[in-house]
PDB file of C-alpha atoms and ligand atoms in Angstrom:
ATOM      1  CA  UNK A   1      -0.096  -0.025   0.020  1.00  0.00           C
ATOM      2  CA  UNK A   2       1.553   3.279  -1.022  1.00  0.00           C
ATOM      3  CA  UNK A   3      -0.686   5.876   0.692  1.00  0.00           C
ATOM      4  CA  UNK A   4      -2.339   6.123   4.276  1.00  0.00           C
ATOM      5  CA  UNK A   5      -6.011   5.986   3.114  1.00  0.00           C
ATOM      6  CA  UNK A   6      -6.693   2.408   1.959  1.00  0.00           C
ATOM      7  CA  UNK A   7      -9.886   1.769  -0.091  1.00  0.00           C
ATOM      8  CA  UNK A   8     -11.677  -1.118   1.772  1.00  0.00           C
ATOM      9  CA  UNK A   9     -14.258  -1.650  -0.889  1.00  0.00           C
ATOM     10  CA  UNK A  10     -15.154  -0.355  -4.328  1.00  0.00           C
ATOM     11  CA  UNK A  11     -18.331  -1.132  -6.092  1.00  0.00           C
ATOM     12  CA  UNK A  12     -20.136   0.185  -9.364  1.00  0.00           C
ATOM     13  CA  UNK A  13     -23.668   1.084  -8.363  1.00  0.00           C
ATOM     14  CA  UNK A  14     -24.998   2.400 -11.701  1.00  0.00           C
ATOM     15  CA  UNK A  15     -23.680   3.751 -14.975  1.00  0.00           C
ATOM     16  CA  UNK A  16     -20.688   6.037 -14.012  1.00  0.00           C
ATOM     17  CA  UNK A  17     -21.714   5.869 -10.352  1.00  0.00           C
ATOM     18  CA  UNK A  18     -19.445   4.422  -7.807  1.00  0.00           C
ATOM     19  CA  UNK A  19     -19.352   3.453  -4.065  1.00  0.00           C
ATOM     20  CA  UNK A  20     -16.112   3.470  -2.152  1.00  0.00           C
ATOM     21  CA  UNK A  21     -15.391   2.851   1.511  1.00  0.00           C
ATOM     22  CA  UNK A  22     -12.212   4.396   2.395  1.00  0.00           C
ATOM     23  CA  UNK A  23     -10.433   3.682   5.776  1.00  0.00           C
ATOM     24  CA  UNK A  24     -10.239   7.329   7.183  1.00  0.00           C
ATOM     25  CA  UNK A  25     -10.818   7.081  11.153  1.00  0.00           C
ATOM     26  CA  UNK A  26     -10.470  10.789  11.829  1.00  0.00           C
ATOM     27  CA  UNK A  27     -13.113  11.345   9.199  1.00  0.00           C
ATOM     28  CA  UNK A  28     -15.554   8.549  10.122  1.00  0.00           C
ATOM     29  CA  UNK A  29     -15.454   9.197  13.952  1.00  0.00           C
ATOM     30  CA  UNK A  30     -16.413  12.791  13.581  1.00  0.00           C
ATOM     31  CA  UNK A  31     -18.550  12.794  10.328  1.00  0.00           C
ATOM     32  CA  UNK A  32     -22.041  14.473  10.466  1.00  0.00           C
ATOM     33  CA  UNK A  33     -24.871  14.481   8.085  1.00  0.00           C
ATOM     34  CA  UNK A  34     -24.414  17.278   5.402  1.00  0.00           C
ATOM     35  CA  UNK A  35     -20.600  17.394   5.561  1.00  0.00           C
ATOM     36  CA  UNK A  36     -18.019  16.386   2.915  1.00  0.00           C
ATOM     37  CA  UNK A  37     -14.400  15.720   2.492  1.00  0.00           C
ATOM     38  CA  UNK A  38     -11.613  16.630   0.009  1.00  0.00           C
ATOM     39  CA  UNK A  39      -9.516  13.928  -1.365  1.00  0.00           C
ATOM     40  CA  UNK A  40      -6.321  14.054  -3.391  1.00  0.00           C
ATOM     41  CA  UNK A  41      -5.343  10.859  -5.071  1.00  0.00           C
ATOM     42  CA  UNK A  42      -1.649  11.327  -5.411  1.00  0.00           C
ATOM     43  CA  UNK A  43       1.093  14.131  -5.513  1.00  0.00           C
ATOM     44  CA  UNK A  44      -0.032  15.401  -8.925  1.00  0.00           C
ATOM     45  CA  UNK A  45      -3.654  14.991  -8.257  1.00  0.00           C
ATOM     46  CA  UNK A  46      -6.173  17.959  -7.956  1.00  0.00           C
ATOM     47  CA  UNK A  47      -8.325  18.266  -4.741  1.00  0.00           C
ATOM     48  CA  UNK A  48     -11.813  17.218  -5.171  1.00  0.00           C
ATOM     49  CA  UNK A  49     -14.942  17.573  -2.712  1.00  0.00           C
ATOM     50  CA  UNK A  50     -16.926  14.325  -2.121  1.00  0.00           C
ATOM     51  CA  UNK A  51     -19.958  14.232  -0.035  1.00  0.00           C
ATOM     52  CA  UNK A  52     -19.909  11.918   3.177  1.00  0.00           C
ATOM     53  CA  UNK A  53     -22.611   9.362   2.298  1.00  0.00           C
ATOM     54  CA  UNK A  54     -22.089   7.193   5.511  1.00  0.00           C
ATOM     55  CA  UNK A  55     -19.616   6.311   8.221  1.00  0.00           C
ATOM     56  CA  UNK A  56     -18.970   2.879   9.727  1.00  0.00           C
ATOM     57  CA  UNK A  57     -16.306   2.219  12.419  1.00  0.00           C
ATOM     58  CA  UNK A  58     -13.075   3.610  10.854  1.00  0.00           C
ATOM     59  CA  UNK A  59     -14.339   3.820   7.353  1.00  0.00           C
ATOM     60  CA  UNK A  60     -16.080   6.577   5.503  1.00  0.00           C
ATOM     61  CA  UNK A  61     -18.466   5.967   2.337  1.00  0.00           C
ATOM     62  CA  UNK A  62     -18.289   8.198  -0.643  1.00  0.00           C
ATOM     63  CA  UNK A  63     -20.440   7.845  -3.691  1.00  0.00           C
ATOM     64  CA  UNK A  64     -19.494   9.693  -6.919  1.00  0.00           C
ATOM     65  CA  UNK A  65     -20.371   9.865 -10.468  1.00  0.00           C
ATOM     66  CA  UNK A  66     -17.351  10.151 -13.037  1.00  0.00           C
ATOM     67  CA  UNK A  67     -17.576  13.614 -14.504  1.00  0.00           C
ATOM     68  CA  UNK A  68     -13.995  14.282 -15.330  1.00  0.00           C
ATOM     69  CA  UNK A  69     -10.434  13.450 -14.985  1.00  0.00           C
ATOM     70  CA  UNK A  70     -10.037  12.916 -11.186  1.00  0.00           C
ATOM     71  CA  UNK A  71     -13.468  11.004 -10.852  1.00  0.00           C
ATOM     72  CA  UNK A  72     -12.498   8.719 -13.789  1.00  0.00           C
ATOM     73  CA  UNK A  73      -9.081   8.154 -12.225  1.00  0.00           C
ATOM     74  CA  UNK A  74     -10.611   7.434  -8.656  1.00  0.00           C
ATOM     75  CA  UNK A  75     -13.035   4.914 -10.281  1.00  0.00           C
ATOM     76  CA  UNK A  76     -10.125   2.941 -11.712  1.00  0.00           C
ATOM     77  CA  UNK A  77      -8.768   2.284  -8.095  1.00  0.00           C
ATOM     78  CA  UNK A  78      -9.665  -1.118  -6.616  1.00  0.00           C
ATOM     79  CA  UNK A  79     -10.085  -2.271  -3.002  1.00  0.00           C
ATOM     80  CA  UNK A  80      -6.780  -2.670  -1.324  1.00  0.00           C
ATOM     81  CA  UNK A  81      -5.219   0.411  -3.336  1.00  0.00           C
ATOM     82  CA  UNK A  82      -4.999   3.658  -1.469  1.00  0.00           C
ATOM     83  CA  UNK A  83      -5.125   7.314  -1.964  1.00  0.00           C
ATOM     84  CA  UNK A  84      -2.811  10.242  -0.594  1.00  0.00           C
ATOM     85  CA  UNK A  85      -5.168  12.628   1.103  1.00  0.00           C
ATOM     86  CA  UNK A  86      -8.539  12.638   2.885  1.00  0.00           C
ATOM     87  CA  UNK A  87      -9.252  15.927   4.604  1.00  0.00           C
ATOM     88  CA  UNK A  88     -12.435  16.336   6.689  1.00  0.00           C
ATOM     89  CA  UNK A  89     -15.169  16.231   7.723  1.00  0.00           C
ATOM     90  CA  UNK A  90     -15.531  19.636   6.189  1.00  0.00           C
ATOM     91  CA  UNK A  91     -18.414  22.174   6.121  1.00  0.00           C
ATOM     92  CA  UNK A  92     -21.237  22.742   8.682  1.00  0.00           C
ATOM     93  CA  UNK A  93     -23.280  19.791   9.460  1.00  0.00           C
ATOM     94  CA  UNK A  94     -27.065  19.825   8.672  1.00  0.00           C
ATOM     95  CA  UNK A  95     -29.337  21.565  11.271  1.00  0.00           C
ATOM     96  CA  UNK A  96     -30.894  18.653  12.759  1.00  0.00           C
ATOM     97  CA  UNK A  97     -33.494  19.025  15.366  1.00  0.00           C
ATOM     98  CA  UNK A  98     -36.914  17.664  16.088  1.00  0.00           C
ATOM     99  CA  UNK A  99     -39.099  19.584  13.695  1.00  0.00           C
ATOM    100  CA  UNK A 100     -42.003  17.182  13.309  1.00  0.00           C
ATOM    101  CA  UNK A 101     -42.316  15.816   9.569  1.00  0.00           C
ATOM    102  CA  UNK A 102     -39.302  16.129   7.446  1.00  0.00           C
ATOM    103  CA  UNK A 103     -38.826  15.234   3.982  1.00  0.00           C
ATOM    104  CA  UNK A 104     -35.468  14.568   2.378  1.00  0.00           C
ATOM    105  CA  UNK A 105     -35.267  14.705  -1.424  1.00  0.00           C
ATOM    106  CA  UNK A 106     -32.360  13.256  -3.486  1.00  0.00           C
ATOM    107  CA  UNK A 107     -31.889  13.540  -7.166  1.00  0.00           C
ATOM    108  CA  UNK A 108     -29.505  11.347  -9.154  1.00  0.00           C
ATOM    109  CA  UNK A 109     -26.093  10.959  -7.547  1.00  0.00           C
ATOM    110  CA  UNK A 110     -27.271  13.603  -4.985  1.00  0.00           C
ATOM    111  CA  UNK A 111     -29.144  10.655  -3.359  1.00  0.00           C
ATOM    112  CA  UNK A 112     -25.816   9.574  -1.646  1.00  0.00           C
ATOM    113  CA  UNK A 113     -26.336  12.367   0.897  1.00  0.00           C
ATOM    114  CA  UNK A 114     -29.700  11.403   1.925  1.00  0.00           C
ATOM    115  CA  UNK A 115     -29.236   8.330   4.254  1.00  0.00           C
ATOM    116  CA  UNK A 116     -27.027  10.201   6.803  1.00  0.00           C
ATOM    117  CA  UNK A 117     -29.473  13.218   6.877  1.00  0.00           C
ATOM    118  CA  UNK A 118     -32.568  10.898   6.998  1.00  0.00           C
ATOM    119  CA  UNK A 119     -31.113   8.835   9.681  1.00  0.00           C
ATOM    120  CA  UNK A 120     -30.033  11.769  12.071  1.00  0.00           C
ATOM    121  CA  UNK A 121     -33.386  13.419  11.559  1.00  0.00           C
ATOM    122  CA  UNK A 122     -35.081  10.076  12.472  1.00  0.00           C
ATOM    123  CA  UNK A 123     -32.769   9.720  15.623  1.00  0.00           C
ATOM    124  CA  UNK A 124     -33.954  13.245  16.582  1.00  0.00           C
ATOM    125  CA  UNK A 125     -37.626  12.106  16.543  1.00  0.00           C
ATOM    126  CA  UNK A 126     -38.810  13.312  13.204  1.00  0.00           C
ATOM    127  CA  UNK A 127     -41.192  11.671  10.955  1.00  0.00           C
ATOM    128  CA  UNK A 128     -39.199  11.175   7.794  1.00  0.00           C
ATOM    129  CA  UNK A 129     -40.267  11.144   4.283  1.00  0.00           C
ATOM    130  CA  UNK A 130     -37.721  10.194   1.493  1.00  0.00           C
ATOM    131  CA  UNK A 131     -38.207  11.025  -2.014  1.00  0.00           C
ATOM    132  CA  UNK A 132     -35.468   9.630  -4.480  1.00  0.00           C
ATOM    133  CA  UNK A 133     -35.575  10.342  -8.124  1.00  0.00           C
ATOM    134  CA  UNK A 134     -33.411   9.612 -11.076  1.00  0.00           C
ATOM    135  CA  UNK A 135     -33.571   9.645 -14.816  1.00  0.00           C
ATOM    136  CA  UNK A 136     -34.295   5.860 -15.115  1.00  0.00           C
ATOM    137  CA  UNK A 137     -34.583   2.817 -12.774  1.00  0.00           C
ATOM    138  CA  UNK A 138     -31.042   1.768 -13.712  1.00  0.00           C
ATOM    139  CA  UNK A 139     -29.650   5.008 -12.216  1.00  0.00           C
ATOM    140  CA  UNK A 140     -31.532   4.891  -8.918  1.00  0.00           C
ATOM    141  CA  UNK A 141     -29.293   4.186  -5.923  1.00  0.00           C
ATOM    142  CA  UNK A 142     -29.661   3.411  -2.208  1.00  0.00           C
ATOM    143  CA  UNK A 143     -33.319   2.520  -2.443  1.00  0.00           C
ATOM    144  CA  UNK A 144     -33.190  -0.301   0.100  1.00  0.00           C
ATOM    145  CA  UNK A 145     -31.026   1.718   2.478  1.00  0.00           C
ATOM    146  CA  UNK A 146     -33.481   4.638   2.414  1.00  0.00           C
ATOM    147  CA  UNK A 147     -36.523   2.409   2.775  1.00  0.00           C
ATOM    148  CA  UNK A 148     -35.094   1.100   5.958  1.00  0.00           C
ATOM    149  CA  UNK A 149     -34.328   4.457   7.328  1.00  0.00           C
ATOM    150  CA  UNK A 150     -37.427   6.466   6.267  1.00  0.00           C
ATOM    151  CA  UNK A 151     -40.920   6.050   7.611  1.00  0.00           C
ATOM    152  CA  UNK A 152     -42.253   6.676   4.097  1.00  0.00           C
ATOM    153  CA  UNK A 153     -40.385   6.478   0.778  1.00  0.00           C
ATOM    154  CA  UNK A 154     -41.345   7.597  -2.605  1.00  0.00           C
ATOM    155  CA  UNK A 155     -39.520   6.789  -5.988  1.00  0.00           C
ATOM    156  CA  UNK A 156     -39.558   8.778  -9.102  1.00  0.00           C
ATOM    157  CA  UNK A 157     -38.058   8.370 -12.529  1.00  0.00           C
ATOM    158  CA  UNK A 158     -38.114  10.777 -15.436  1.00  0.00           C
ATOM    159  CA  UNK A 159     -38.997   7.890 -17.898  1.00  0.00           C
ATOM    160  CA  UNK A 160     -41.450   6.113 -15.689  1.00  0.00           C
ATOM    161  CA  UNK A 161     -39.196   2.933 -15.435  1.00  0.00           C
ATOM    162  CA  UNK A 162     -39.667   2.757 -11.675  1.00  0.00           C
ATOM    163  CA  UNK A 163     -41.929   4.336  -9.166  1.00  0.00           C
ATOM    164  CA  UNK A 164     -43.802   7.404 -10.132  1.00  0.00           C
ATOM    165  CA  UNK A 165     -43.477   8.778 -13.678  1.00  0.00           C
ATOM    166  CA  UNK A 166     -42.258  12.337 -13.244  1.00  0.00           C
ATOM    167  CA  UNK A 167     -39.891  14.312 -10.953  1.00  0.00           C
ATOM    168  CA  UNK A 168     -39.387  14.406  -7.232  1.00  0.00           C
ATOM    169  CA  UNK A 169     -40.697  17.917  -7.340  1.00  0.00           C
ATOM    170  CA  UNK A 170     -44.165  16.422  -8.454  1.00  0.00           C
ATOM    171  CA  UNK A 171     -44.463  14.158  -5.462  1.00  0.00           C
ATOM    172  CA  UNK A 172     -43.276  16.855  -3.061  1.00  0.00           C
ATOM    173  CA  UNK A 173     -45.978  19.282  -4.465  1.00  0.00           C
ATOM    174  CA  UNK A 174     -48.531  16.633  -3.856  1.00  0.00           C
ATOM    175  CA  UNK A 175     -47.454  15.893  -0.370  1.00  0.00           C
ATOM    176  CA  UNK A 176     -47.358  19.672   0.628  1.00  0.00           C
ATOM    177  CA  UNK A 177     -50.964  19.786  -0.573  1.00  0.00           C
ATOM    178  CA  UNK A 178     -52.080  16.895   1.326  1.00  0.00           C
ATOM    179  CA  UNK A 179     -50.262  17.467   4.726  1.00  0.00           C
ATOM    180  CA  UNK A 180     -47.963  19.586   6.881  1.00  0.00           C
ATOM    181  CA  UNK A 181     -44.158  19.141   6.187  1.00  0.00           C
ATOM    182  CA  UNK A 182     -41.899  21.297   8.594  1.00  0.00           C
ATOM    183  CA  UNK A 183     -38.492  20.961   6.975  1.00  0.00           C
ATOM    184  CA  UNK A 184     -37.292  20.009   3.538  1.00  0.00           C
ATOM    185  CA  UNK A 185     -33.885  18.937   2.400  1.00  0.00           C
ATOM    186  CA  UNK A 186     -33.109  18.801  -1.382  1.00  0.00           C
ATOM    187  CA  UNK A 187     -29.792  17.207  -2.675  1.00  0.00           C
ATOM    188  CA  UNK A 188     -29.157  16.915  -6.441  1.00  0.00           C
ATOM    189  CA  UNK A 189     -28.064  18.841  -9.592  1.00  0.00           C
ATOM    190  CA  UNK A 190     -28.351  22.624  -9.381  1.00  0.00           C
ATOM    191  CA  UNK A 191     -31.207  22.673 -11.691  1.00  0.00           C
ATOM    192  CA  UNK A 192     -33.198  19.997  -9.781  1.00  0.00           C
ATOM    193  CA  UNK A 193     -32.631  21.904  -6.484  1.00  0.00           C
ATOM    194  CA  UNK A 194     -33.991  25.130  -8.019  1.00  0.00           C
ATOM    195  CA  UNK A 195     -37.010  23.549  -9.482  1.00  0.00           C
ATOM    196  CA  UNK A 196     -37.784  21.497  -6.493  1.00  0.00           C
ATOM    197  CA  UNK A 197     -37.195  24.221  -3.862  1.00  0.00           C
ATOM    198  CA  UNK A 198     -39.572  26.598  -5.964  1.00  0.00           C
ATOM    199  CA  UNK A 199     -42.325  24.048  -4.931  1.00  0.00           C
ATOM    200  CA  UNK A 200     -41.741  24.784  -1.143  1.00  0.00           C
ATOM    201  CA  UNK A 201     -41.334  28.429  -1.333  1.00  0.00           C
ATOM    202  CA  UNK A 202     -45.269  29.284  -1.681  1.00  0.00           C
ATOM    203  CA  UNK A 203     -45.878  27.063   1.175  1.00  0.00           C
ATOM    204  CA  UNK A 204     -43.344  28.778   3.363  1.00  0.00           C
ATOM    205  CA  UNK A 205     -41.628  25.697   4.261  1.00  0.00           C
ATOM    206  CA  UNK A 206     -37.955  26.033   5.341  1.00  0.00           C
ATOM    207  CA  UNK A 207     -35.861  24.203   2.737  1.00  0.00           C
ATOM    208  CA  UNK A 208     -32.213  23.425   2.674  1.00  0.00           C
ATOM    209  CA  UNK A 209     -30.178  22.708  -0.344  1.00  0.00           C
ATOM    210  CA  UNK A 210     -26.509  21.386  -0.418  1.00  0.00           C
ATOM    211  CA  UNK A 211     -24.587  23.465  -3.000  1.00  0.00           C
ATOM    212  CA  UNK A 212     -21.890  21.884  -5.100  1.00  0.00           C
ATOM    213  CA  UNK A 213     -19.784  24.714  -6.596  1.00  0.00           C
ATOM    214  CA  UNK A 214     -16.220  24.201  -7.791  1.00  0.00           C
ATOM    215  CA  UNK A 215     -14.054  23.841  -4.612  1.00  0.00           C
ATOM    216  CA  UNK A 216     -10.249  23.807  -4.266  1.00  0.00           C
ATOM    217  CA  UNK A 217      -9.052  23.967  -0.731  1.00  0.00           C
ATOM    218  CA  UNK A 218     -12.352  23.587   1.083  1.00  0.00           C
ATOM    219  CA  UNK A 219     -11.219  25.621   4.088  1.00  0.00           C
ATOM    220  CA  UNK A 220     -12.298  29.145   3.107  1.00  0.00           C
ATOM    221  CA  UNK A 221      -9.072  30.295   1.620  1.00  0.00           C
ATOM    222  CA  UNK A 222      -9.291  30.349  -2.244  1.00  0.00           C
ATOM    223  CA  UNK A 223     -12.750  31.704  -2.876  1.00  0.00           C
ATOM    224  CA  UNK A 224     -13.513  29.324  -5.605  1.00  0.00           C
ATOM    225  CA  UNK A 225     -16.655  28.115  -4.096  1.00  0.00           C
ATOM    226  CA  UNK A 226     -18.323  31.674  -3.875  1.00  0.00           C
ATOM    227  CA  UNK A 227     -22.058  31.393  -3.967  1.00  0.00           C
ATOM    228  CA  UNK A 228     -24.747  34.097  -3.599  1.00  0.00           C
ATOM    229  CA  UNK A 229     -27.258  33.610  -0.819  1.00  0.00           C
ATOM    230  CA  UNK A 230     -29.738  36.295   0.201  1.00  0.00           C
ATOM    231  CA  UNK A 231     -27.745  38.855  -1.830  1.00  0.00           C
ATOM    232  CA  UNK A 232     -24.594  38.046   0.095  1.00  0.00           C
ATOM    233  CA  UNK A 233     -21.386  36.195  -1.069  1.00  0.00           C
ATOM    234  CA  UNK A 234     -20.929  33.146   0.958  1.00  0.00           C
ATOM    235  CA  UNK A 235     -18.308  30.246   0.689  1.00  0.00           C
ATOM    236  CA  UNK A 236     -19.987  27.013   0.325  1.00  0.00           C
ATOM    237  CA  UNK A 237     -17.116  25.065   1.998  1.00  0.00           C
ATOM    238  CA  UNK A 238     -17.207  26.986   5.389  1.00  0.00           C
ATOM    239  CA  UNK A 239     -20.641  28.705   5.442  1.00  0.00           C
ATOM    240  CA  UNK A 240     -22.212  25.699   3.838  1.00  0.00           C
ATOM    241  CA  UNK A 241     -22.645  23.595   1.896  1.00  0.00           C
ATOM    242  CA  UNK A 242     -26.218  23.633   3.133  1.00  0.00           C
ATOM    243  CA  UNK A 243     -28.101  26.930   2.677  1.00  0.00           C
ATOM    244  CA  UNK A 244     -31.637  28.122   2.842  1.00  0.00           C
ATOM    245  CA  UNK A 245     -32.967  27.215  -0.714  1.00  0.00           C
ATOM    246  CA  UNK A 246     -35.079  30.170  -1.051  1.00  0.00           C
ATOM    247  CA  UNK A 247     -32.266  32.601  -0.595  1.00  0.00           C
ATOM    248  CA  UNK A 248     -29.885  30.831  -3.150  1.00  0.00           C
ATOM    249  CA  UNK A 249     -29.102  32.321  -6.601  1.00  0.00           C
ATOM    250  CA  UNK A 250     -29.129  29.173  -8.533  1.00  0.00           C
ATOM    251  CA  UNK A 251     -28.551  30.951 -11.893  1.00  0.00           C
ATOM    252  CA  UNK A 252     -25.326  32.247 -10.572  1.00  0.00           C
ATOM    253  CA  UNK A 253     -24.357  28.917  -9.241  1.00  0.00           C
ATOM    254  CA  UNK A 254     -24.842  27.154 -12.541  1.00  0.00           C
ATOM    255  CA  UNK A 255     -22.924  29.823 -14.323  1.00  0.00           C
ATOM    256  CA  UNK A 256     -19.978  29.434 -11.918  1.00  0.00           C
ATOM    257  CA  UNK A 257     -19.953  25.716 -12.326  1.00  0.00           C
ATOM    258  CA  UNK A 258     -19.403  25.961 -15.936  1.00  0.00           C
ATOM    259  CA  UNK A 259     -16.210  28.310 -15.667  1.00  0.00           C
ATOM    260  CA  UNK A 260     -13.764  25.660 -16.136  1.00  0.00           C
ATOM    261  CA  UNK A 261     -15.582  23.424 -18.567  1.00  0.00           C
ATOM    262  CA  UNK A 262     -13.000  23.646 -21.457  1.00  0.00           C
ATOM    263  CA  UNK A 263      -9.926  23.116 -19.231  1.00  0.00           C
ATOM    264  CA  UNK A 264     -11.811  20.186 -17.597  1.00  0.00           C
ATOM    265  CA  UNK A 265     -12.403  18.680 -21.047  1.00  0.00           C
ATOM    266  CA  UNK A 266      -8.641  19.001 -21.988  1.00  0.00           C
ATOM    267  CA  UNK A 267      -7.541  17.443 -18.679  1.00  0.00           C
ATOM    268  CA  UNK A 268      -9.859  14.543 -19.196  1.00  0.00           C
ATOM    269  CA  UNK A 269      -8.817  13.920 -22.721  1.00  0.00           C
ATOM    270  CA  UNK A 270      -5.242  14.023 -21.682  1.00  0.00           C
ATOM    271  CA  UNK A 271      -5.846  11.472 -19.039  1.00  0.00           C
ATOM    272  CA  UNK A 272      -7.932   9.271 -21.523  1.00  0.00           C
ATOM    273  CA  UNK A 273      -5.098   9.157 -24.033  1.00  0.00           C
TER     274      UNK A 273
HETATM  275 FE1  LIG B 301     -11.746  27.445  -1.497  1.00  0.00          FE
HETATM  276 FE2  LIG B 301     -14.157  27.250  -0.480  1.00  0.00          FE
HETATM  277  S1  LIG B 301     -13.213  25.798  -1.671  1.00  0.00           S
HETATM  278  S2  LIG B 301     -12.841  28.851  -0.306  1.00  0.00           S
END
């Protein structure tokens, strides 16, 4: 083993989606819902943020989609291999309390964050409703785990291949019409969080989203993770990553996420050669 952080297990969950358990006692022992870590694979690797999806004993679970050079490279590593740096847990934990009825919504690979949030809400005494959605059934992850944690679980797929044919926002809208929901968490692609949180705004339900801007250091030093919340500039890595959804400027977030698209494409092409 070359580096300190051993990969205990590596599995492919869906097309381009991988689940890794990494031996990282300092992260695993302190990890709370909503937090993330930053990994660097080797001396020449870039730093990338990954959401903490679960913690067990001395190991932490990350679930990621291959979207560029570093995630593609990470996905080539096997159980028994190792990575150089695992920094974390980073970011502020989710604001868990006993609110009453809470809904945790995950879209696509964003579902990775939902079990930890749902489990902590459940432990705090809430009635927890899960809604997990994906483009199609084969991209749906962690269904069994969420079913075990949540009091109720709803599934949606864009193409109708599993569960409700439609979007998580459709189910959430119906639930809000039928009953009182006290808090909502939404984790997924920026556009999905924008659309889904627009459903809770008219009902005045406090809603948290976990923002995923470009990050470099993850400690508030570089400014690359700037987001606009309530007209103020915040750093997602230290002020978030969770923010009040109804205050977030999602268009600004999506624009900033695209800043390095051409450089990322070049880096990936070089890696793939
Ligand atoms: Fe550098 Fe947040 S990632 S300030």
